[in-house]
Structure formats: C-alpha cells, structure tokens
Coordinates of C-alpha atoms in Angstrom, one line a residue:
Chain A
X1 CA -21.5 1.3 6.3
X2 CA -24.2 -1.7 6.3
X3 CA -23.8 -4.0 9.2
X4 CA -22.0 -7.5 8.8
X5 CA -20.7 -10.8 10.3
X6 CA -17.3 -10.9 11.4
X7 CA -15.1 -14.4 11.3
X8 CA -11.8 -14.5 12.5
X9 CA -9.9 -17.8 10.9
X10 CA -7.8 -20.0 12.1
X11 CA -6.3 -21.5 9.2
X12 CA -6.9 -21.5 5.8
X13 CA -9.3 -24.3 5.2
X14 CA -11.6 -22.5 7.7
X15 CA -11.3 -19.4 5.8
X16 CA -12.3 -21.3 2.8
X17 CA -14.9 -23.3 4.7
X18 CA -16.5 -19.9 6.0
X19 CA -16.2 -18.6 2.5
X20 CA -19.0 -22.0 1.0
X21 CA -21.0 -21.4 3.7
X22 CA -21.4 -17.1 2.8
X23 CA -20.8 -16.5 -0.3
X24 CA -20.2 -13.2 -1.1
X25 CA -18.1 -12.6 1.7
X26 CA -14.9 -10.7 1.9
X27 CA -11.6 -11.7 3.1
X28 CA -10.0 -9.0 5.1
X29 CA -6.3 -8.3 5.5
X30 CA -4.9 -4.9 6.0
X31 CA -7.8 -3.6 5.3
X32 CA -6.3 -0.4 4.3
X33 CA -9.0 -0.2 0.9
X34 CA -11.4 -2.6 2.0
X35 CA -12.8 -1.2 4.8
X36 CA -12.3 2.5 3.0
X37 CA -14.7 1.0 0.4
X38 CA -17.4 0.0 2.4
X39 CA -17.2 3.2 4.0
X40 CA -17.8 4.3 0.7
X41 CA -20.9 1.8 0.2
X42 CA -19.0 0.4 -2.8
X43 CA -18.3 -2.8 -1.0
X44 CA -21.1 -4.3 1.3
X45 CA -19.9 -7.5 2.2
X46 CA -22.9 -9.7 4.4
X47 CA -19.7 -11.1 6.5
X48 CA -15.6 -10.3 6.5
X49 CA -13.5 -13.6 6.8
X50 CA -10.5 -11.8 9.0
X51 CA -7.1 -14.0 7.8
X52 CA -4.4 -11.6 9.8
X53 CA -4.1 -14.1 12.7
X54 CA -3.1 -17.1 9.5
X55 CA 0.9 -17.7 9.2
X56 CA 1.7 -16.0 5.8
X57 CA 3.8 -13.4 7.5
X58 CA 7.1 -14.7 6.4
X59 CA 9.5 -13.5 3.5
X60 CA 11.4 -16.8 2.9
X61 CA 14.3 -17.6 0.7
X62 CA 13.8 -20.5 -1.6
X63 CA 16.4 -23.3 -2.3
X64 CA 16.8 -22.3 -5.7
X65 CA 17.8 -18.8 -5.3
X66 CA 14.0 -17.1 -5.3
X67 CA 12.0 -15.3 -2.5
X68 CA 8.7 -16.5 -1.3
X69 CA 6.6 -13.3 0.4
X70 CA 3.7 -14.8 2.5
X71 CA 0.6 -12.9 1.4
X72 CA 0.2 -11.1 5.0
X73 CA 4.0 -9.6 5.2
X74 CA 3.2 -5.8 5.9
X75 CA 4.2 -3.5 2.3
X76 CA 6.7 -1.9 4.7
X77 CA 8.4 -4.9 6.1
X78 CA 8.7 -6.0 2.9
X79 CA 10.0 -2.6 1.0
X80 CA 12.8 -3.1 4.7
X81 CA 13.6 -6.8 4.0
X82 CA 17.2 -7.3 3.1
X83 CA 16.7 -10.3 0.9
X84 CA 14.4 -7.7 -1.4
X85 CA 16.4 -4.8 -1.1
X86 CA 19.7 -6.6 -2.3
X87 CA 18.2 -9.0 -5.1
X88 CA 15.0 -6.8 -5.9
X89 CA 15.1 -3.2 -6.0
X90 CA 12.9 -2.3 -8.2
X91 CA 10.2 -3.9 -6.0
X92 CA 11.8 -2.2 -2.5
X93 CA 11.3 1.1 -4.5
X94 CA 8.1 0.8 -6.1
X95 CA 6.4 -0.5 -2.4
X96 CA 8.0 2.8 -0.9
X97 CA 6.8 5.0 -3.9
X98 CA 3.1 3.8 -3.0
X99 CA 0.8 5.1 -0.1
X100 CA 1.9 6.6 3.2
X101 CA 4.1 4.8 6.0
X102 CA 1.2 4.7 8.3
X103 CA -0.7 2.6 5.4
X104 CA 2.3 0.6 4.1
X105 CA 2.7 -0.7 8.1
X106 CA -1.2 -2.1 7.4
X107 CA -0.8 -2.9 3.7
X108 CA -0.3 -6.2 2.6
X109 CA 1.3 -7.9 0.1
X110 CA -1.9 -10.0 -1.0
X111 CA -4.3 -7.2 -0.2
X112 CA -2.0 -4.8 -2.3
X113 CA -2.6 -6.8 -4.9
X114 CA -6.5 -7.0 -4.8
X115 CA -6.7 -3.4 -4.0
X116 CA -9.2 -1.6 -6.8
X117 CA -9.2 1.2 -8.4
X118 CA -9.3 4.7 -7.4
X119 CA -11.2 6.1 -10.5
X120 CA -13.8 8.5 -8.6
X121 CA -16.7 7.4 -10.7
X122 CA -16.4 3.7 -9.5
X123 CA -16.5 5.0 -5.8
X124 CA -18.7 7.8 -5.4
X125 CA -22.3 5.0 -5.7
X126 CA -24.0 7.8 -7.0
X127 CA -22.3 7.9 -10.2
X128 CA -22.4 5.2 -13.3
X129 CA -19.8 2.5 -13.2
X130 CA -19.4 -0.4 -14.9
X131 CA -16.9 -1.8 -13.3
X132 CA -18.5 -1.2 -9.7
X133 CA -22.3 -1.8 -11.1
X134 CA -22.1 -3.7 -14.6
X135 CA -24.4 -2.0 -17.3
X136 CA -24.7 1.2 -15.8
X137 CA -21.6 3.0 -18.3
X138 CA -18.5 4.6 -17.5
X139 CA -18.7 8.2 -16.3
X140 CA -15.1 8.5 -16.7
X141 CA -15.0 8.1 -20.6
X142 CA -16.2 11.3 -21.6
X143 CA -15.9 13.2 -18.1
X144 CA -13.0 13.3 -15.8
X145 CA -9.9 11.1 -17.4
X146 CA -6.6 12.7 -17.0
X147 CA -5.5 10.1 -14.6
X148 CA -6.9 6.7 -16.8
X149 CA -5.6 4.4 -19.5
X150 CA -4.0 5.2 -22.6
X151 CA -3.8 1.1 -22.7
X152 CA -5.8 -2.0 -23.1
X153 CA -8.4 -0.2 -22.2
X154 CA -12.3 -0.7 -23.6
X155 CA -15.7 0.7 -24.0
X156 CA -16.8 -0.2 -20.9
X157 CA -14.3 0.6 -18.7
X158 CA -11.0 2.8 -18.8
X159 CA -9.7 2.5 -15.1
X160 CA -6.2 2.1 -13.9
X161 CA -4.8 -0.4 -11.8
X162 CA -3.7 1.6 -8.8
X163 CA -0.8 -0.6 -7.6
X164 CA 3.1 -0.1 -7.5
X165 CA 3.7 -3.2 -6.3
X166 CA 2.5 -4.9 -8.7
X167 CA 4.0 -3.2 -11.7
X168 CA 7.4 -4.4 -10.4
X169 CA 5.7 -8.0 -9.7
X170 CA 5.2 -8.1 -13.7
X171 CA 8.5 -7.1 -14.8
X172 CA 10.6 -9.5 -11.9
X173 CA 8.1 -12.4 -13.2
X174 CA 6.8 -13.3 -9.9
X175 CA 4.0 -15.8 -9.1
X176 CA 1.2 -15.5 -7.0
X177 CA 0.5 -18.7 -5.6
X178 CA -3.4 -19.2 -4.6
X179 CA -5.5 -21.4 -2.0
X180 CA -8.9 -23.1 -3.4
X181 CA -10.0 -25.3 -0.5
X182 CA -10.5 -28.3 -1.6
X183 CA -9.7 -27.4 -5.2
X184 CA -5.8 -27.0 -4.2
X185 CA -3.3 -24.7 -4.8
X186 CA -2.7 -23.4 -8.1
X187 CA 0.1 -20.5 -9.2
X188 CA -0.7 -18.1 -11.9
X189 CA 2.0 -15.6 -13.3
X190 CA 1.7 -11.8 -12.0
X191 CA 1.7 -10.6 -15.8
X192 CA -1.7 -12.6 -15.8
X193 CA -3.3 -12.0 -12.4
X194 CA -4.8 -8.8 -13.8
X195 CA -7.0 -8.7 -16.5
X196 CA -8.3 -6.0 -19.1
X197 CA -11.6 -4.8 -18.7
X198 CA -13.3 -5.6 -21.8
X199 CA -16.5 -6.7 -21.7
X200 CA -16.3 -7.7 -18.1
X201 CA -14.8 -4.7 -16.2
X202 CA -15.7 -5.9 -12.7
X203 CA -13.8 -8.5 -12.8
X204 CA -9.9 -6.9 -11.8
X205 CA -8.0 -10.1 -12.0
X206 CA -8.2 -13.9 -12.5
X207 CA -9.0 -15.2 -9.0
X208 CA -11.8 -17.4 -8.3
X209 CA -14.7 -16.7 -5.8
X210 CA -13.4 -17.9 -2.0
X211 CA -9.7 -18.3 -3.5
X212 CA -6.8 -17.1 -1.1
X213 CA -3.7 -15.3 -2.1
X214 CA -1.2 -16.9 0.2
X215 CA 2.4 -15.9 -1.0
X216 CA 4.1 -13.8 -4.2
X217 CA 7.0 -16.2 -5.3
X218 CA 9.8 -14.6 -7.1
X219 CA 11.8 -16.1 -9.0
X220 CA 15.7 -15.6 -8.9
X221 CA 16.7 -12.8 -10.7
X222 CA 19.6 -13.3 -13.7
X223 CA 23.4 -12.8 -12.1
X224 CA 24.3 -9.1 -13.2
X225 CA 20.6 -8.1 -13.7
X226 CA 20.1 -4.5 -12.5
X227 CA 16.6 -3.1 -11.6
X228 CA 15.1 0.4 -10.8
X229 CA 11.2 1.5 -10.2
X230 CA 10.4 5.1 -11.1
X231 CA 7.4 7.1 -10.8
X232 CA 5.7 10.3 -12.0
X233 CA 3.1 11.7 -10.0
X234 CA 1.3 14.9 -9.5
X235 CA 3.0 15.5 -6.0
X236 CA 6.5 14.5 -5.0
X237 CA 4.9 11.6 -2.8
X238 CA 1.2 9.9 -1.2
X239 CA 0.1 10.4 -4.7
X240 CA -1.1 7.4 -7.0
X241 CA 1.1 7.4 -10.5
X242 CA 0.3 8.9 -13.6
X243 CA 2.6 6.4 -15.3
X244 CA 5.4 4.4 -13.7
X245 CA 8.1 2.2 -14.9
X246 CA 9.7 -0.9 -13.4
X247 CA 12.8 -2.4 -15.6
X248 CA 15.0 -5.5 -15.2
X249 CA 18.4 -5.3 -17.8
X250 CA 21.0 -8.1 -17.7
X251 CA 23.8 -7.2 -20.3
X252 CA 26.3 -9.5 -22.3
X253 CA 29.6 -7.9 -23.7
X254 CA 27.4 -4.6 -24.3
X255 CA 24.2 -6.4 -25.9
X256 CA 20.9 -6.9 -24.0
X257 CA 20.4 -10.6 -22.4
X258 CA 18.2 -10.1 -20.3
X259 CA 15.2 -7.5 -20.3
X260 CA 11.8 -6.9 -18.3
X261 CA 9.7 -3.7 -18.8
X262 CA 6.9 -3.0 -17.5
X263 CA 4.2 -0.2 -17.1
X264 CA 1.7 1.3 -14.2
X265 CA -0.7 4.0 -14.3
X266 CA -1.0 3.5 -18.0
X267 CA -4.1 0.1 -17.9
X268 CA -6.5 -2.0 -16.2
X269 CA -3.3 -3.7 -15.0
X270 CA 0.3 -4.1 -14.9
X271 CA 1.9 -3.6 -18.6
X272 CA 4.3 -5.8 -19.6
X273 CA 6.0 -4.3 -22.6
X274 CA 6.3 -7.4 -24.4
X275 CA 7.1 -5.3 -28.0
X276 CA 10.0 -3.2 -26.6
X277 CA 11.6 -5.9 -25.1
X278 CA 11.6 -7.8 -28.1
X279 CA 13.6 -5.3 -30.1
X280 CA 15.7 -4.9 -27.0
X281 CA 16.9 -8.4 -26.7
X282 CA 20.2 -9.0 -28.4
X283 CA 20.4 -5.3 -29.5
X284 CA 23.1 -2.7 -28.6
X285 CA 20.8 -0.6 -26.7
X286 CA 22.2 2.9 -27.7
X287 CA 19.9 6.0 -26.9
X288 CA 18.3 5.7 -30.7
X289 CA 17.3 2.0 -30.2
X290 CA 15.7 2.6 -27.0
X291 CA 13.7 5.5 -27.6
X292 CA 12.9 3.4 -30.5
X293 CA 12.0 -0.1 -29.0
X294 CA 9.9 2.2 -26.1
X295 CA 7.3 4.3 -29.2
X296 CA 6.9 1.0 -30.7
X297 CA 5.3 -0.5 -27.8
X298 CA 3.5 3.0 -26.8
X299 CA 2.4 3.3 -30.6
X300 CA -0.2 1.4 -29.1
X301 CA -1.5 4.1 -26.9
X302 CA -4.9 5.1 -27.9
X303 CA -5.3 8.5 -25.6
X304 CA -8.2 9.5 -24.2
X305 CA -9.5 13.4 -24.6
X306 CA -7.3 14.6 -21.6
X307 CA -4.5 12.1 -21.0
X308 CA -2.4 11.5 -23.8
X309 CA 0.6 13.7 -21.8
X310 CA 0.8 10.2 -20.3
X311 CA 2.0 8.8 -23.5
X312 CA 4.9 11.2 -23.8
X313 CA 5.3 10.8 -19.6
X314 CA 6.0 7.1 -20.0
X315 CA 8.0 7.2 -22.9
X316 CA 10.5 9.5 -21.6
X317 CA 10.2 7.5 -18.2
X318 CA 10.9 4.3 -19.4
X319 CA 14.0 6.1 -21.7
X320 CA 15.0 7.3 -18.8
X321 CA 15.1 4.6 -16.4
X322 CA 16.4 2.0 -19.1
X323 CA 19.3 4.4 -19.6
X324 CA 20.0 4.2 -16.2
X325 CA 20.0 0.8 -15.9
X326 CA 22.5 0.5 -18.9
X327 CA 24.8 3.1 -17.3
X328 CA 25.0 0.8 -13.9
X329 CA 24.9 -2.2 -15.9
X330 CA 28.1 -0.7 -17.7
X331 CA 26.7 -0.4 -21.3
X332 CA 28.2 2.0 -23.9
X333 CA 27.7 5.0 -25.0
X334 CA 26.0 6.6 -21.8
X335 CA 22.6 7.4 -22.5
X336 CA 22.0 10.9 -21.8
X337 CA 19.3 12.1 -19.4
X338 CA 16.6 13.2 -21.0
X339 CA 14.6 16.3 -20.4
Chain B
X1 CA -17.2 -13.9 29.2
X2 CA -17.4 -15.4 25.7
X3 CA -13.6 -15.2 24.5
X4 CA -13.5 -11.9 22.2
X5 CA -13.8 -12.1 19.2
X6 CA -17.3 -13.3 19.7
X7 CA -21.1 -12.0 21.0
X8 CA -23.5 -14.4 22.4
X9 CA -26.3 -12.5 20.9
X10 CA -25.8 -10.4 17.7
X11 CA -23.8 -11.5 14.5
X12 CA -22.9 -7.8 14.0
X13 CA -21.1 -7.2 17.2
X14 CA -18.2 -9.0 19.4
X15 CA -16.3 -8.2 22.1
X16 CA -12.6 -7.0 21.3
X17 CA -9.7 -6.3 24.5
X18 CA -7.6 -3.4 23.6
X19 CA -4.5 -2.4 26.2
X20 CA -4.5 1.3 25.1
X21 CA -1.8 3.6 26.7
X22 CA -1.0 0.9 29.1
X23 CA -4.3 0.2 30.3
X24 CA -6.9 -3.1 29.8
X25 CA -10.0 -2.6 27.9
X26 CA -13.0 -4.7 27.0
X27 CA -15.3 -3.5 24.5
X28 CA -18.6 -4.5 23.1
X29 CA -18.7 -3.4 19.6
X30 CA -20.5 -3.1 16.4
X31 CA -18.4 -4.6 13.6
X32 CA -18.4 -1.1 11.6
X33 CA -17.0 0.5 14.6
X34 CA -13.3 1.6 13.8
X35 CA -10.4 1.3 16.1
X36 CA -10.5 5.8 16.1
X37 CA -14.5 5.6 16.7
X38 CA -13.7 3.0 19.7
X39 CA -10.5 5.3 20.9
X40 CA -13.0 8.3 20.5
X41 CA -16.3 7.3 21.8
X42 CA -15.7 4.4 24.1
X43 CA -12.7 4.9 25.9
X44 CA -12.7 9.3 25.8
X45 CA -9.6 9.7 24.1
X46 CA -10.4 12.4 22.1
X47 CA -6.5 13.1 21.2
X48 CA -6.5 11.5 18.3
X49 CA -8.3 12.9 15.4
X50 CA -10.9 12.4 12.7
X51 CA -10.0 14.3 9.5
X52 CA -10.9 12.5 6.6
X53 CA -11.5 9.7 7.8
X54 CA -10.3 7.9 4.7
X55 CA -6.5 7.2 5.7
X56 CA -5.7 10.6 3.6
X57 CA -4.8 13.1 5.8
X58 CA -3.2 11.0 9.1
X59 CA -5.2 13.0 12.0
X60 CA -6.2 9.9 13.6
X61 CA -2.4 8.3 13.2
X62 CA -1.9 5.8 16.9
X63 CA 0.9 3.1 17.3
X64 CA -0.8 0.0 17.5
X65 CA 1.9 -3.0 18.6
X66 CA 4.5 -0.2 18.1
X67 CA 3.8 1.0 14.7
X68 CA 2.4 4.0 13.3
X69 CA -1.0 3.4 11.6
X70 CA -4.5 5.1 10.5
X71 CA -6.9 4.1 13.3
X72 CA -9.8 5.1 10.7
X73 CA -9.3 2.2 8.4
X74 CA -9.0 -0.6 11.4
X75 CA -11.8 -2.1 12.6
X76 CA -12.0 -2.7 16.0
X77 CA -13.5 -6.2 16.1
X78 CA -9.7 -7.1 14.0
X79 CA -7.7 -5.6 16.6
X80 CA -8.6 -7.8 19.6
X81 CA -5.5 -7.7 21.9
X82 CA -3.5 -5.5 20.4
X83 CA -2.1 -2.8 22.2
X84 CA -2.4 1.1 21.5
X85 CA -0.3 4.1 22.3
X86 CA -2.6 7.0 21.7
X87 CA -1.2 11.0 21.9
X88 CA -2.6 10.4 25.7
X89 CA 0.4 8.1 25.8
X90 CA 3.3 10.0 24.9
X91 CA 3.7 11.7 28.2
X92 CA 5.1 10.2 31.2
X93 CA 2.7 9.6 34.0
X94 CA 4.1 12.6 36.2
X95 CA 3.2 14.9 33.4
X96 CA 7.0 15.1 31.5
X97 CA 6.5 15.4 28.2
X98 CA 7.9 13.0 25.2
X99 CA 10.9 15.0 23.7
X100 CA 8.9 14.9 20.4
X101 CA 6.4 16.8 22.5
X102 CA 9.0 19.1 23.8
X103 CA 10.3 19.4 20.3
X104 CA 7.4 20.9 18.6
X105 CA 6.5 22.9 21.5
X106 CA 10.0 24.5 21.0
X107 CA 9.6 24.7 17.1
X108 CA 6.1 26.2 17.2
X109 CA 5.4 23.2 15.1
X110 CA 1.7 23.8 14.8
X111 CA -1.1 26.2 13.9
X112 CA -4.5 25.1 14.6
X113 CA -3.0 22.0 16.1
X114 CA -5.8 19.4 14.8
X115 CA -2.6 17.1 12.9
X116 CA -0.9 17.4 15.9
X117 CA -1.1 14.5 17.4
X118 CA -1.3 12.4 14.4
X119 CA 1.8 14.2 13.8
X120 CA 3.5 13.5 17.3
X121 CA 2.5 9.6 17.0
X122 CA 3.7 9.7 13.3
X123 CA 6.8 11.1 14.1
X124 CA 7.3 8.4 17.1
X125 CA 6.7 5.5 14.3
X126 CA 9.2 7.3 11.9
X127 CA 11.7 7.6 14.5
X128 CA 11.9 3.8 15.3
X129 CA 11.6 3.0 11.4
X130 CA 14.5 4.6 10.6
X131 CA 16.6 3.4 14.0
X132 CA 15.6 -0.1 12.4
X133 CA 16.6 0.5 9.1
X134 CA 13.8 1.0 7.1
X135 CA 14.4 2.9 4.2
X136 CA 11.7 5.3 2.4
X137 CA 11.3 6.5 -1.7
X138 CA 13.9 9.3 -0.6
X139 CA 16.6 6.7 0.6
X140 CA 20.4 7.3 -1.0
X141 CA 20.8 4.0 -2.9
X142 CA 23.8 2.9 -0.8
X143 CA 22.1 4.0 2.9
X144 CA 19.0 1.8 1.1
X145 CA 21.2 -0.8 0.7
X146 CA 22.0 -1.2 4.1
X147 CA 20.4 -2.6 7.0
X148 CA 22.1 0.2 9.4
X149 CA 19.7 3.1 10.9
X150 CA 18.8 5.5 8.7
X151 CA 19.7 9.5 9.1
X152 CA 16.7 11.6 9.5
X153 CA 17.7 14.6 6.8
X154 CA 14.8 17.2 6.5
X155 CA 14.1 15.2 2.9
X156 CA 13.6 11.9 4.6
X157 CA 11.5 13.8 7.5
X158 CA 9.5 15.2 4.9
X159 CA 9.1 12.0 2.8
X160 CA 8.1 10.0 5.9
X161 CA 5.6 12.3 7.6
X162 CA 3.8 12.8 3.8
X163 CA 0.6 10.6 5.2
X164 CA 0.3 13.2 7.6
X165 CA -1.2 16.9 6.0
X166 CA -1.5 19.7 8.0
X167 CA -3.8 22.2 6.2
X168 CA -2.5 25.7 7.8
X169 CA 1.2 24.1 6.5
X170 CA 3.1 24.1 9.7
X171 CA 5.4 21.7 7.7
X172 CA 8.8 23.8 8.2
X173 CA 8.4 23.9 12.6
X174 CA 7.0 20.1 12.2
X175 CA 10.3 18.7 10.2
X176 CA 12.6 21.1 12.1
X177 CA 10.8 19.5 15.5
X178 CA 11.9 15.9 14.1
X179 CA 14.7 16.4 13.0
X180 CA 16.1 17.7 16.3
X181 CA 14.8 15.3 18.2
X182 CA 16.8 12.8 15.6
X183 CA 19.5 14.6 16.1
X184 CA 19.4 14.1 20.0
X185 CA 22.1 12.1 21.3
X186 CA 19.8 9.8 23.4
X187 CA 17.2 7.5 21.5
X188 CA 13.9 8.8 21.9
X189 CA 11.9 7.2 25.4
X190 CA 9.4 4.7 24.7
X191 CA 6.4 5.5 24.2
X192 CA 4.5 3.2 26.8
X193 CA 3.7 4.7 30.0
X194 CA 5.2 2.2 32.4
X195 CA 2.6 1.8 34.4
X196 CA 0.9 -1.0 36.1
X197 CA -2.2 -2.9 34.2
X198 CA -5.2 -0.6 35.2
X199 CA -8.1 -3.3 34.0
X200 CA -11.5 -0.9 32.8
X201 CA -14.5 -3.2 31.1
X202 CA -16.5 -1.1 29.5
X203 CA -19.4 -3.2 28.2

C-alpha cells in the first residue's frame, strides 16, 4: 500500500473543502472495498477524507410516506430497520444476499454504492484494464468472462456492477441525493447513478469529482405493491451474483398497475427492464405473457463466449420471482414454478 | 499529546486510542496500518488471525463497539476510540471461559484451529444480532417481518457464520457449538472483561 494523508472531517463542507485543496483524494466510509483496493494497488489515493464521524447515520421517514437512508447507515442496520423491512423488502433482501455479516456491519449505504467491480483483471495491476488504467484493453473479453455482462456492455469494458443494493435501489426508484460544496445539493435517480462503460469505462457512475453521497431517498412505494429480491450465485451465500432480480408489482382487478424490474450481475450497472415492463403494464400477466415480456427485454443479451447461461439464469429468475409476486399479490391463474 | 487523530511530525502517521479487551491504548501509527496489524504487532494479541487478509475468509473477525467485523479492512488511524473485544476478551479474568468457548470445546468445533477465534468472535456478534432482531438471506418471511429475536436454526447459524471459512471444514462441530449455546436458557455473558481501565501508551 503507498503511504497517504489521513483527514478526519467534521462536517461536510470540510470534507469538501479538504477534497479542493487534494484533489484526487478519496473519501472513506466503511471502507470495506476501499481499503481492500489499495491493498491491491488499484487505488492509491495521496490522502483519505474519513466522513464516519459526519451525521448521515439516520434512516428517516419522510412526511410524504418515503424513507430517507443517511449515506453512513451500516448495510446491516439498514437490511434490520423496520421501516425497510415492512415497506421495502426487496431491498431488506437484496442487502442480506450481499457480503458477509461481519462486512455488512462496516458496509455503507453510500460506500455500497461506489463500491467497484470485482472483475479480476481490473484488480490484479498487473493485468490490462481499461476500466482501472484507460487504453491498456480488457483482459476479460476474450479470457476469463463467465461471471460478466450479457448487457450494455462495450468494447472496452464488459464488467459487472457488483452491488445488490443497488439493483433493488433501481427497481424501488430511489434517489441518491449528492453534496457539491459550494455547488449545492443535487438528486439524481438510482436507474441513472450508474453508467455503461462505453467509451469511458472508468468512469462507474455519474458523480462529480469531490461530490458526497449523503442519503438514498426512497420514494413511497404504491398501496398493495409487493416486492421480492432473488439471487443466483455459485454458492448458497458470500458469493457475488451471476444474475439477480429485484421486482415491484402492484395489481388492479387482476391487470398489472404498477411494475418495476430490474436486473444485477447482468451490466456495468443496475438494469432496469424498461421493455418488459412496458408489455407488463395493463396486461393480464398470465405465465405466457411473462415469459414473454421477460425474452423481449433479454433479446437484448448479446453473450459473451462463456456466459450466455446467464441469459437463460435471468430469464427464468425474473419468471420466477414475478410469478411469485403475482401469487402474493393475488393474481390468477397461479404461475407455476419453473424448473 | 496532540489529540489523536493527528502527528506533529509526519502526514502519514497519527496517533489513534483504542480500549481493546477493556484496556486503554495509545498508538502511533502509520496510516496503512490495519486495526489486525495494530492488534497483532503493537499490542501482542496474536489471537486473532490473518488469513486472507482481504475480508474473505473472517480469521481476523473482533467486535469493535460490540459488533462483529474484519479487522483487516479497518484502518487504525479510523478507529480512534473505539473499543475492541479481541478472542483475548472472551474469557473472564479468573480464567472461566465464554460459553461459546465452552461450547466448541464440547463440540470439537475445530481442526487446525486457525478460524477459531474469528469463529468464537463471529459467533458472539451473531448471537446478539439475532437477540436484536436482525434478520439474514435465510430469514422465514414472517420471523423477517418482525422485530422480535430471531431463532438460531442450524440454517440461520450456517447462513450467519458464511464470512467465516474454515478450510479443514469443521463446519458441522462449529454450528452444532452455536446452536447450543442459542439454545441455552441464559443469554450469552458479555463479552467485556469487567475490569478496571488498565491505561498502556505504547508510542
């Protein structure tokens, strides 16, 4: 690890003031794959602006029915809270299907967002990466790529986003709210926070240099909206996904009003299925129209050498876990389980 | 003394105070140092381990303000004043073991013993996660839904003690050792050695 400054802030406009005056620093929360990094050397940060001691470690209810997480609530805290667990499963259970408890108790919620990815060409130093070292290639495209995306992803760079978190984020349409000094406070929309790599792989998501996550704001979720986070990984748990599934489903008199469907393990980010939620809307989701409005979206898979099972993983995941949520939602016909 | 947190001479050191196992500690340290290097190397606790030292495996698992963690991935210099229970800790000061101790010792719950006391400081955090409700990914949905204790079943034991690998696969003594000390009437004894402030700067 190379040697660095250490600045513990005392409020946010001193983090920000610390991060003018050393650019390229790094803010440090948890930790939990920051510090793992620059034991790796892919991170070497001249100075860490420390923002644990800052008050964002509150998980508030808002007047108009939503939930504001402050950006340092522990991922186990929140996965515990009562607020989350009753209005947001989905987003209880993906936090629990992610990491160990020793590193959820460290985790946080803006950290968990910011964390990168664990494709083991961008952090072994000593192999090509664009993502880690622009203009050096992608080792991963024609080597080891079982685990990458099927989605969205691009010459340059075919690395998944490693996050469970956030996948249930997108499909609950949460915010994250952001701190820019003097610049202000701005909110972008979780399904935008990420990017996809294209041309400019080392840049994971939309933040701006010195910004500060401070909160996720979700929004209240539709009365009689179910939701359910499921994962399939190579282990039954500590395992990163190979494609995961967060859905939202509010019926009406057996048709769909409300739906949110959203992917992990499958891009560069988060992905919102925006085409199989359009054919869901309105429809009478019977097993045929949801295996159907599901391919559609994955149709536009393109499969690397070694990892188009994932494309058949996530369509009978999402299948599956929409079917459940029409069952508990009280939608007929059943869905049956599929194999 | 400069207030920790800072060094009057070197940007890439400060001075952190750590109670660890009930007992002061001021440290000089270079940023990089990690809260295991600083248990390890600085203060002689040697219980806990380094195994990967890349939050994988769990080896070097303490209880830092009462929760379960991976001292590999803190740094030091960020955990100025917290306080540590270490493997050192679990006994009592007249040599009585913890009941997790007692419990793995009865269960053979080890081989080579190098996870062990991740394990034993693992299964201490577990045990007050679920007596406060926290649920895991094994959860029943209607136990998840409510804020009540959780049961310890061998799934959830299994499910909550997954950061933790133990490479000979001692698994089956280790959840059996858990899941009778769950199953104990009395809650488990806490973990901090109720001992009087024994000050040690160690510059």
């Amino acid at each position: 690890m190379k040697p660095f400054a250490y600045v513990r802030a005392g409020s946010l406009r001193e983090a920000a003031a610390a991060y003018a005056q050393r650019p390229g620093s790094r803010y440090l929360g948890g930790g939990t794959n920051l510090v793992d990094l620059m034991k790796h050397g892919v991170e070497t940060p001249g100075t860490l602006i420390d923002l644990t001691r800052l008050p964002l470690h509150e998980v508030e209810e808002q007047p108009a029915g939503g939930v504001s997480v402050g950006a340092l609530v522990p991922n186990s805290d929140l996965a515990a809270h009562p607020l989350v667990r009753s209005r947001y499963p989905a987003l209880s259970q993906a936090l629990l299907a992610g990491a160990s408890g020793q590193l959820r108790n460290v985790a946080t919620t803006g950290g968990n967002l910011l964390q990168r990815t664990r494709c083991p060409y961008f952090q072994d130093v000593s192999k090509p990466c664009n993502k880690r070292e622009p203009g050096t290639g992608c080792g991963a495209r024609e080597g080891v790529h079982r685990d990458h995306a099927v989605l969205g992803h691009s010459e340059q760079c075919i690395a998944t986003h490693p996050s469970d978190m956030a996948v249930a984020l997108a499909a609950l349409d949460a915010e994250i709210e952001l701190y820019g000094g003097e610049e202000g406070t701005r909110r972008v929309a979780a399904t935008e926070f990420h990017r996809l790599p294209g041309e400019e792989p080392e840049r994971d998501t939309v933040i701006r240099p010195g910004e500060i996550i401070t909160a996720v704001v979700l929004p209240p979720v539709p009365a009689g909206a179910v939701s359910l986070y499921r994962k399939a990984r190579d282990r039954a748990s500590y395992a990163f996904a190979l494609a995961s599934v967060a859905a939202v489903l509010e019926l009406d008199a057996g048709r769909v009003r409300h739906v949110a469907l959203a992917f992990g393990g499958l891009a560069h980010r988060p992905w919102r299925a925006t085409i199989a939620e359009e054919r869901l809307l309105g429809a009478e989701p019977s097993e045929a129209v949801v295996r159907e409005a599901v391919g559609a979206e994955l149709d536009r898979a393109r499969p690397l050498r070694d990892n188009a099972f994932k494309v058949a993983l996530a369509h009978r995941l999402a299948c599956d876990v929409l079917g459940t949520l029409i069952r508990s939602a009280g939608g007929q016909p059943p869905l049956p389980r599929t194999p | 003394m400069p207030p920790a947190g800072t060094h009057p001479a070197d940007a890439h050191h400060s001075r952190v105070a750590l109670r660890v196992n009930g007992s002061d500690h001021v440290l000089d340290v270079d940023h990089r140092v990690t809260l295991l290097d600083a248990l390890r190397e600085r203060l002689d606790l040697t219980g806990s381990k380094k195994g990967c030292d890349h939050g994988q495996c769990g080896a070097c698992t303490v209880l830092v303000d009462g929760r379960r963690v991976n001292s590999c991935l803190l740094l030091a210099v960020a955990q100025d004043g917290a306080e540590v229970t270490t493997v050192e800790g679990l006994a009592d000061d007249d040599g009585s073991l913890h009941p997790l101790q007692e419990a793995f010792l009865e269960h053979d719950a080890f081989q080579c013993g190098y996870c062990t006391p991740g394990q034993l400081c693992s299964a201490l955090g577990v045990l007050r996660e679920a007596a406060a409700g926290h649920p895991s990914h094994v959860t029943e949905p209607a136990a998840a839904a409510s804020t009540g204790p959780v049961v310890l079943t061998a799934e959830e034991v299994r499910e909550r003690l997954s950061g933790n690998l133990c490479r000979c696969g001692a698994y089956n003594g280790i959840v059996d050792a858990v899941a009778d000390v769950c199953a104990r009437p009395a809650p488990p004894k806490s973990a901090t050695a109720s001992t009087a402030p024994r000050p040690d700067v160690i510059v």
